[in-house]
CSV table of C-alpha atoms and ligand atoms in Angstrom, one decimal:
chain,number,residue,atom,x,y,z
T,3,MET,CA,84.8,110.7,114.7
T,4,PRO,CA,86.9,107.5,114.3
T,5,GLU,CA,90.3,108.1,112.7
T,6,ALA,CA,90.4,107.4,109.0
T,7,THR,CA,92.3,104.3,108.0
T,8,ARG,CA,95.6,105.0,106.2
T,9,ILE,CA,95.7,104.8,102.5
T,10,PHE,CA,99.0,103.4,101.2
T,11,LEU,CA,100.6,104.1,97.9
T,12,SER,CA,100.5,100.6,96.4
T,13,PRO,CA,99.7,97.8,98.9
T,14,PRO,CA,99.4,94.1,98.0
T,15,HIS,CA,96.0,93.0,96.7
T,16,MET,CA,95.4,89.3,97.0
T,17,ALA,CA,93.3,87.3,94.6
T,18,GLY,CA,92.1,84.8,97.2
T,19,THR,CA,93.5,81.8,95.5
T,20,GLU,CA,97.0,82.1,96.7
T,21,MET,CA,96.6,80.0,99.8
T,22,ALA,CA,95.5,77.0,97.8
T,23,PHE,CA,98.8,77.0,95.9
T,24,ILE,CA,100.7,77.4,99.2
T,25,GLN,CA,98.7,74.5,100.7
T,26,LYS,CA,99.8,72.4,97.7
T,27,ALA,CA,103.5,73.2,98.4
T,28,PHE,CA,102.9,72.2,102.0
T,29,ALA,CA,101.2,69.0,101.0
T,30,GLU,CA,104.1,68.0,98.8
T,31,ASN,CA,106.6,69.3,101.4
T,32,TYR,CA,108.4,71.4,98.7
T,33,ILE,CA,109.2,74.3,101.1
T,34,THR,CA,112.3,75.2,99.2
T,35,THR,CA,113.6,76.8,96.0
T,36,ALA,CA,112.3,73.9,93.9
T,37,GLY,CA,108.8,72.5,93.3
T,38,GLY,CA,105.8,72.4,91.1
T,39,ASN,CA,104.7,76.0,91.9
T,40,ILE,CA,107.9,77.4,90.5
T,41,ALA,CA,107.6,75.4,87.3
T,42,ASP,CA,104.0,76.3,86.9
T,43,PHE,CA,104.6,80.0,87.7
T,44,GLU,CA,107.4,80.2,85.1
T,45,LYS,CA,105.3,78.5,82.5
T,46,GLU,CA,102.3,80.8,83.1
T,47,LEU,CA,104.4,84.0,83.1
T,48,GLY,CA,106.1,82.9,79.9
T,49,ARG,CA,102.7,82.3,78.4
T,50,LEU,CA,101.0,85.5,79.6
T,51,THR,CA,103.8,87.7,78.4
T,52,GLY,CA,104.5,85.8,75.2
T,53,ALA,CA,108.2,85.8,76.3
T,54,GLY,CA,108.4,82.0,75.9
T,55,ASN,CA,110.8,81.4,78.8
T,56,ALA,CA,110.7,82.8,82.4
T,57,VAL,CA,113.1,82.1,85.3
T,58,ALA,CA,111.6,82.8,88.7
T,59,LEU,CA,114.0,84.6,91.0
T,60,ASN,CA,114.0,86.1,94.5
T,61,SER,CA,114.0,89.7,93.3
T,62,GLY,CA,113.9,92.0,90.3
T,63,THR,CA,117.3,93.3,91.3
T,64,ALA,CA,118.7,89.7,91.1
T,65,ALA,CA,117.2,89.4,87.7
T,66,ILE,CA,118.9,92.5,86.4
T,67,HIS,CA,122.2,91.3,88.0
T,68,LEU,CA,121.9,88.0,86.2
T,69,ALA,CA,121.1,89.6,82.9
T,70,LEU,CA,124.2,91.8,83.1
T,71,GLN,CA,126.3,88.8,84.0
T,72,ILE,CA,124.9,86.7,81.1
T,73,LEU,CA,125.7,89.5,78.7
T,74,GLY,CA,129.3,89.4,80.0
T,75,VAL,CA,129.3,92.8,81.7
T,76,THR,CA,132.4,92.9,83.8
T,77,ALA,CA,134.8,95.2,85.6
T,78,GLY,CA,135.4,98.4,83.7
T,79,ASP,CA,132.6,98.0,81.2
T,80,GLU,CA,130.1,100.7,80.6
T,81,VAL,CA,126.3,100.1,80.8
T,82,ILE,CA,123.7,102.7,79.6
T,83,CYS,CA,121.0,103.3,82.2
T,84,PRO,CA,118.2,105.9,82.4
T,85,THR,CA,118.9,108.5,85.2
T,86,PHE,CA,115.2,108.5,86.0
T,87,SER,CA,114.7,105.3,87.8
T,88,PHE,CA,114.8,103.5,91.1
T,89,VAL,CA,118.3,102.7,92.4
T,90,ALA,CA,117.7,99.0,91.9
T,91,SER,CA,118.1,99.5,88.1
T,92,ALA,CA,121.7,100.7,88.5
T,93,ASN,CA,123.0,98.9,91.6
T,94,PRO,CA,123.6,95.6,89.7
T,95,ILE,CA,125.9,97.5,87.4
T,96,LEU,CA,128.0,98.4,90.4
T,97,TYR,CA,127.9,94.7,91.6
T,98,GLN,CA,129.7,93.9,88.4
T,99,GLN,CA,132.2,96.6,89.0
T,100,ALA,CA,131.0,98.2,85.7
T,101,THR,CA,130.1,101.9,85.3
T,102,PRO,CA,126.6,103.2,84.6
T,103,VAL,CA,126.3,105.9,82.0
T,104,PHE,CA,123.2,107.8,82.8
T,105,ILE,CA,120.8,109.2,80.2
T,106,ASP,CA,118.1,111.8,80.5
T,107,SER,CA,114.4,111.2,80.0
T,108,GLU,CA,112.2,112.6,77.2
T,109,PRO,CA,108.9,114.3,78.0
T,110,THR,CA,106.3,112.0,76.2
T,111,THR,CA,107.0,108.9,78.3
T,112,TRP,CA,109.4,110.1,81.0
T,113,ASN,CA,111.7,107.2,79.9
T,114,LEU,CA,115.1,106.9,78.2
T,115,CYS,CA,115.5,109.8,75.6
T,116,PRO,CA,116.5,108.2,72.2
T,117,VAL,CA,118.3,111.4,71.2
T,118,ALA,CA,120.4,111.6,74.3
T,119,LEU,CA,121.0,107.8,74.0
T,120,GLU,CA,122.5,108.1,70.6
T,121,ASN,CA,124.6,111.1,71.6
T,122,ALA,CA,125.9,109.1,74.5
T,123,ILE,CA,126.7,106.0,72.4
T,124,ARG,CA,128.5,108.2,69.8
T,125,ALA,CA,130.5,110.1,72.4
T,126,ARG,CA,131.5,106.8,74.2
T,127,LEU,CA,132.5,105.2,70.8
T,128,GLN,CA,134.7,108.2,70.0
T,129,LEU,CA,136.6,107.5,73.2
T,130,GLY,CA,136.8,103.8,72.3
T,131,LYS,CA,134.3,102.8,75.0
T,132,LYS,CA,131.5,100.8,73.4
T,133,PRO,CA,128.7,100.4,75.9
T,134,LYS,CA,128.3,96.7,76.8
T,135,ALA,CA,124.5,96.9,77.3
T,136,ILE,CA,121.6,99.3,77.3
T,137,LEU,CA,119.2,99.0,80.2
T,138,VAL,CA,115.8,100.4,79.3
T,139,VAL,CA,113.3,101.1,82.1
T,140,HIS,CA,109.5,101.4,81.7
T,141,LEU,CA,108.8,103.6,84.6
T,142,TYR,CA,105.4,103.6,86.3
T,143,GLY,CA,104.3,101.1,83.6
T,144,MET,CA,104.7,103.5,80.7
T,145,PRO,CA,106.5,102.0,77.7
T,146,ALA,CA,109.7,103.7,76.7
T,147,ARG,CA,110.1,104.8,73.0
T,148,LEU,CA,111.0,101.3,72.0
T,149,ALA,CA,110.8,101.7,68.2
T,150,GLU,CA,113.6,104.3,68.3
T,151,ILE,CA,115.5,102.7,71.1
T,152,MET,CA,115.6,99.3,69.5
T,153,GLN,CA,116.6,100.8,66.2
T,154,ILE,CA,119.5,102.6,67.8
T,155,ALA,CA,120.5,99.5,69.8
T,156,ASN,CA,120.5,97.3,66.7
T,157,GLN,CA,122.3,99.9,64.6
T,158,TYR,CA,125.2,100.0,67.1
T,159,GLY,CA,125.0,96.3,67.9
T,160,ILE,CA,124.4,96.8,71.7
T,161,PRO,CA,122.1,94.3,73.5
T,162,VAL,CA,119.1,95.6,75.4
T,163,ILE,CA,117.9,94.6,78.9
T,164,GLU,CA,114.4,95.8,79.7
T,165,ASP,CA,113.7,96.7,83.3
T,166,ALA,CA,110.0,96.1,83.3
T,167,ALA,CA,109.8,95.8,87.1
T,168,GLU,CA,106.9,98.3,87.1
T,169,ALA,CA,105.5,97.3,83.8
T,170,LEU,CA,104.1,93.7,83.9
T,171,GLY,CA,100.9,93.8,81.9
T,172,SER,CA,102.0,96.9,79.8
T,173,ALA,CA,102.5,96.6,76.0
T,174,TYR,CA,104.0,98.4,73.1
T,175,GLN,CA,102.4,98.0,69.7
T,176,GLY,CA,100.5,95.0,71.1
T,177,LYS,CA,103.6,93.2,72.4
T,178,ALA,CA,104.3,92.8,76.2
T,179,LEU,CA,107.0,94.9,77.7
T,180,GLY,CA,110.0,92.8,78.7
T,181,THR,CA,109.9,90.9,75.5
T,182,PHE,CA,111.7,93.4,73.2
T,183,GLY,CA,115.3,93.2,74.4
T,184,ALA,CA,117.7,90.2,74.7
T,185,MET,CA,116.2,89.8,78.2
T,186,GLY,CA,113.5,91.4,80.3
T,187,ILE,CA,113.0,91.5,84.0
T,188,TYR,CA,109.9,91.8,86.3
T,189,SER,CA,109.6,92.5,90.0
T,190,PHE,CA,107.0,90.9,92.3
T,191,ASN,CA,107.9,93.0,95.3
T,192,GLY,CA,105.0,93.8,97.6
T,193,ASN,CA,104.3,97.2,96.0
T,194,LYS,CA,104.2,96.1,92.4
T,195,ILE,CA,101.1,95.4,90.3
T,196,ILE,CA,101.2,91.8,91.4
T,197,THR,CA,103.4,90.3,94.2
T,198,THR,CA,105.0,87.1,95.4
T,199,SER,CA,105.7,88.9,98.7
T,200,GLY,CA,109.2,89.5,97.3
T,201,GLY,CA,110.5,88.1,94.0
T,202,GLY,CA,111.4,88.7,90.4
T,203,ALA,CA,111.8,87.0,87.1
T,204,LEU,CA,114.0,87.1,84.0
T,205,VAL,CA,112.3,86.5,80.6
T,206,THR,CA,113.9,85.8,77.3
T,207,ASP,CA,113.4,83.9,74.0
T,208,SER,CA,116.9,82.4,74.3
T,209,THR,CA,116.9,79.0,75.9
T,210,GLY,CA,120.7,79.4,76.3
T,211,PHE,CA,120.1,82.5,78.5
T,212,VAL,CA,117.5,80.5,80.5
T,213,GLN,CA,120.0,77.7,81.2
T,214,LYS,CA,122.7,80.2,82.2
T,215,ALA,CA,120.3,82.1,84.4
T,216,VAL,CA,119.2,79.0,86.3
T,217,PHE,CA,122.8,77.9,86.6
T,218,LEU,CA,124.0,81.2,88.0
T,219,ALA,CA,120.9,81.6,90.3
T,220,SER,CA,121.6,78.2,92.0
T,221,GLN,CA,125.3,78.6,92.9
T,222,ALA,CA,126.8,77.7,89.5
T,223,LYS,CA,127.0,74.0,90.1
T,224,ASP,CA,129.0,72.2,87.4
T,225,PRO,CA,127.5,68.9,86.2
T,226,ALA,CA,129.2,66.5,88.7
T,227,PRO,CA,128.0,64.2,91.5
T,228,HIS,CA,129.9,66.2,94.1
T,229,TYR,CA,129.8,69.9,94.5
T,230,GLN,CA,132.0,71.3,91.8
T,231,HIS,CA,132.3,75.0,90.8
T,232,SER,CA,134.2,76.8,88.1
T,233,GLU,CA,132.6,80.2,88.3
T,234,VAL,CA,130.9,82.5,90.8
T,235,GLY,CA,127.2,81.8,91.4
T,236,TYR,CA,124.4,83.2,93.4
T,237,ASN,CA,121.5,82.1,95.6
T,238,TYR,CA,118.8,83.9,93.6
T,239,ARG,CA,116.0,81.3,93.0
T,240,MET,CA,112.4,82.0,94.0
T,241,SER,CA,110.9,79.9,96.8
T,242,ASN,CA,108.1,77.5,96.0
T,243,ILE,CA,105.9,79.3,98.6
T,244,SER,CA,106.4,82.6,96.9
T,245,ALA,CA,105.8,81.1,93.5
T,246,GLY,CA,102.4,79.8,94.9
T,247,ILE,CA,101.5,83.4,95.8
T,248,GLY,CA,102.5,84.4,92.3
T,249,LEU,CA,100.3,81.7,90.7
T,250,GLY,CA,97.3,83.1,92.5
T,251,GLN,CA,98.3,86.6,91.5
T,252,LEU,CA,98.8,85.8,87.8
T,253,THR,CA,95.1,84.7,87.6
T,254,VAL,CA,94.1,88.3,88.2
T,255,LEU,CA,96.8,90.2,86.4
T,256,ALA,CA,94.6,91.5,83.6
T,257,GLU,CA,92.0,92.6,86.2
T,258,ARG,CA,94.7,94.4,88.2
T,259,VAL,CA,95.8,96.3,85.1
T,260,GLN,CA,92.2,97.3,84.4
T,261,GLN,CA,91.7,98.4,88.0
T,262,ARG,CA,94.9,100.6,87.9
T,263,ARG,CA,93.9,102.1,84.6
T,264,THR,CA,90.4,102.9,86.0
T,265,ILE,CA,92.1,104.6,89.0
T,266,TYR,CA,94.2,106.7,86.6
T,267,GLU,CA,91.0,107.7,84.7
T,268,TYR,CA,89.3,108.6,87.9
T,269,TYR,CA,92.0,111.0,89.0
T,270,ARG,CA,92.3,112.5,85.5
T,271,GLN,CA,88.5,113.3,85.4
T,272,ALA,CA,88.2,114.3,89.1
T,273,LEU,CA,91.2,116.7,88.8
T,274,ALA,CA,90.5,117.8,85.2
T,275,LEU,CA,89.5,121.4,86.2
T,276,VAL,CA,92.8,122.1,88.0
T,277,THR,CA,94.9,123.3,85.2
T,278,ALA,CA,98.0,123.3,87.4
T,279,ILE,CA,97.8,119.4,87.5
T,280,ARG,CA,99.1,117.5,84.5
T,281,PHE,CA,98.9,113.8,83.7
T,282,LEU,CA,101.0,111.7,81.3
T,283,PRO,CA,98.8,110.4,78.4
T,284,GLU,CA,99.7,107.2,76.5
T,285,PRO,CA,101.5,108.0,73.3
T,286,PRO,CA,100.3,106.1,70.1
T,287,GLY,CA,101.2,102.4,70.4
T,288,ALA,CA,101.6,102.5,74.2
T,289,PHE,CA,99.5,100.5,76.6
T,290,SER,CA,100.4,101.3,80.3
T,291,ASN,CA,99.4,99.2,83.2
T,292,ARG,CA,99.3,102.5,85.1
T,293,TRP,CA,101.1,100.9,88.0
T,294,LEU,CA,101.2,104.3,89.7
T,295,THR,CA,99.2,107.4,88.7
T,296,CYS,CA,101.7,110.3,88.7
T,297,ILE,CA,101.0,113.9,88.3
T,298,THR,CA,103.2,116.9,87.6
T,299,LEU,CA,102.4,120.4,88.9
T,300,ALA,CA,102.9,123.5,86.7
T,301,PRO,CA,105.9,125.4,88.1
T,302,ASP,CA,104.2,128.8,87.9
T,303,GLN,CA,101.5,128.3,90.6
T,304,PRO,CA,101.6,128.4,94.4
T,305,VAL,CA,101.2,124.7,95.4
T,306,THR,CA,104.4,122.7,95.4
T,307,PRO,CA,104.4,118.8,95.1
T,308,ASP,CA,105.7,118.7,98.6
T,309,GLN,CA,103.0,120.8,100.1
T,310,LEU,CA,100.5,118.6,98.4
T,311,ARG,CA,102.2,115.5,99.7
T,312,LEU,CA,102.2,116.9,103.3
T,313,ALA,CA,98.5,117.9,103.0
T,314,LEU,CA,97.7,114.3,102.0
T,315,GLU,CA,99.9,112.9,104.7
T,316,LYS,CA,98.0,114.9,107.3
T,317,GLU,CA,94.9,113.0,106.2
T,318,GLN,CA,96.6,109.6,106.5
T,319,ILE,CA,97.1,109.4,102.7
T,320,GLU,CA,100.5,108.3,101.4
T,321,ALA,CA,101.9,110.0,98.3
T,322,ARG,CA,105.5,110.0,97.1
T,323,PRO,CA,107.9,112.1,95.1
T,324,LEU,CA,108.8,110.8,91.7
T,325,TRP,CA,112.2,109.0,91.5
T,326,LYS,CA,115.2,111.2,92.2
T,327,PRO,CA,117.5,111.1,89.1
T,328,LEU,CA,120.3,108.7,89.7
T,329,HIS,CA,123.0,111.0,88.5
T,330,LEU,CA,122.0,113.4,91.3
T,331,GLN,CA,122.4,110.6,94.0
T,332,PRO,CA,125.5,110.8,96.2
T,333,LEU,CA,126.2,107.2,95.3
T,334,PHE,CA,126.6,108.1,91.6
T,335,ALA,CA,128.1,111.6,92.0
T,336,ASP,CA,131.2,110.7,89.9
T,337,LYS,CA,129.3,108.9,87.1
T,338,LEU,CA,128.8,110.1,83.5
T,339,TYR,CA,125.6,111.8,82.5
T,340,TYR,CA,124.2,112.7,79.0
T,341,GLY,CA,121.2,114.9,78.7
T,342,SER,CA,119.6,118.0,80.2
T,343,THR,CA,117.1,118.6,82.9
T,344,VAL,CA,114.0,116.6,81.9
T,345,ALA,CA,114.3,114.0,84.6
T,346,GLU,CA,115.3,116.6,87.2
T,347,ASN,CA,112.3,118.7,86.4
T,348,LEU,CA,110.0,115.7,86.7
T,349,PHE,CA,111.6,115.0,90.1
T,350,THR,CA,111.0,118.6,91.4
T,351,GLN,CA,107.5,119.0,89.9
T,352,GLY,CA,106.0,115.4,90.2
T,353,LEU,CA,104.1,113.4,92.7
T,354,CYS,CA,102.9,109.7,92.8
T,355,LEU,CA,99.3,109.3,94.0
T,356,PRO,CA,97.9,106.3,95.8
T,357,SER,CA,97.2,103.7,93.1
T,358,GLY,CA,96.5,100.4,94.8
T,359,SER,CA,94.1,98.2,92.7
T,360,ALA,CA,91.9,97.7,95.8
T,361,LEU,CA,91.2,101.4,96.2
T,362,THR,CA,87.4,102.1,96.6
T,363,THR,CA,85.5,105.0,95.1
T,364,THR,CA,85.0,106.4,98.6
T,365,GLN,CA,88.8,106.3,99.1
T,366,LEU,CA,89.4,108.0,95.8
T,367,GLU,CA,86.9,110.7,96.7
T,368,ARG,CA,88.7,111.2,100.0
T,369,ILE,CA,92.0,111.6,98.2
T,370,THR,CA,90.8,113.9,95.4
T,371,THR,CA,88.9,116.1,97.9
T,372,VAL,CA,92.1,116.8,99.8
T,373,ILE,CA,93.9,117.6,96.5
T,374,LEU,CA,91.2,119.9,95.2
T,375,LYS,CA,91.1,121.8,98.5
T,376,GLN,CA,94.8,122.9,97.9
T,377,PHE,CA,94.0,124.6,94.7
T,378,ILE,CA,90.9,126.7,95.6
J,6,PLP,C1,111.0,97.5,92.0
J,6,PLP,C2,112.0,97.8,91.0
J,6,PLP,C3,113.2,97.1,90.8
J,6,PLP,C4,113.7,96.1,91.7
J,6,PLP,O1,112.8,95.0,92.0
J,6,PLP,P1,113.0,94.2,93.4
J,6,PLP,O2,112.1,93.0,93.2
J,6,PLP,O3,112.4,95.1,94.5
J,6,PLP,O4,114.4,93.8,93.6
J,6,PLP,C5,114.0,97.4,89.7
J,6,PLP,N1,113.7,98.4,88.9
J,6,PLP,C6,112.6,99.2,89.1
J,6,PLP,C7,112.3,100.3,88.1
J,6,PLP,C8,111.7,98.9,90.2
J,6,PLP,O5,110.7,99.7,90.3
């Protein structure tokens, strides 16, 4: 029997039109961080999300870094950040020599808990430390509880940055994620719902923020005929080649969201009879792109998430633990944390299943057969 091909967690899925945009860049000889593809990509991303303005960058991490810099986050400032996220949410806070204040998740979305958020803000205010920004993450594509979070942010006058790296195509009450805060960011890394091979974007309705982002992302050049600099800048712009890949990918974004949602539905139905396996339904008002289908396993049954992961691995199927809470990472061992053990329990009980939009029904059957076998 030939060896089964490996099933990856979330591989790139090309539309087929990307090469035409790359050819255009070659024809125009814009093999650089300027050119028509970048302008078109920014315009189309701004239109599709309703954000108005988008700045194409070379990573989502860079976009978070610029958003913090634009809000004036600097050495000694505190920035609120969910503990349940990828390290890239919090690293840019350290780049600014600021301090992350980590907040627990709540169980209906797995994202930032509004109660713990308000407790943290009050506690910091009492110590005379007003948080400079609130970073909200929409993990695995699921919208955070934005109504409550935005209300709290407005009440205390703290600007919000949305890390929608995993949530392009998701919406809350009909409005695209990334467009609620002062700024939103997306990632086009190879494993995200669409890719530019590596890239990111910052979106905002403020043209002032757009100008500042472009300025900082291209080495902060002052307006002068020679090279004149008054502040620190970065080399964060997206390449015109990458933007070409992105233009092809944007044409199929809606289709990719539908495909991922269908995959979630397939898993939910195929595994419905296993009571130990739990899914995360969409709360009212939430529309998730279902970037990754994640499950949690009931703690009082014999199969652990790691046993399940290893059983899948044996069959050449990649599954991954949920994000390890950042306040439990050695890197952030000395940082503040507000909350209890919601995120920690998700980490110990959860597993991300293969969710690539190109998965076939045959592959999904192969995956669910292995999973079902562990529970009989
Ligand atoms: C992928 C990701 C990022 C970083 O995006 P890059 O483009 O890889 O730099 C940030 N936050 C979250 C939640 C992510 O999943």
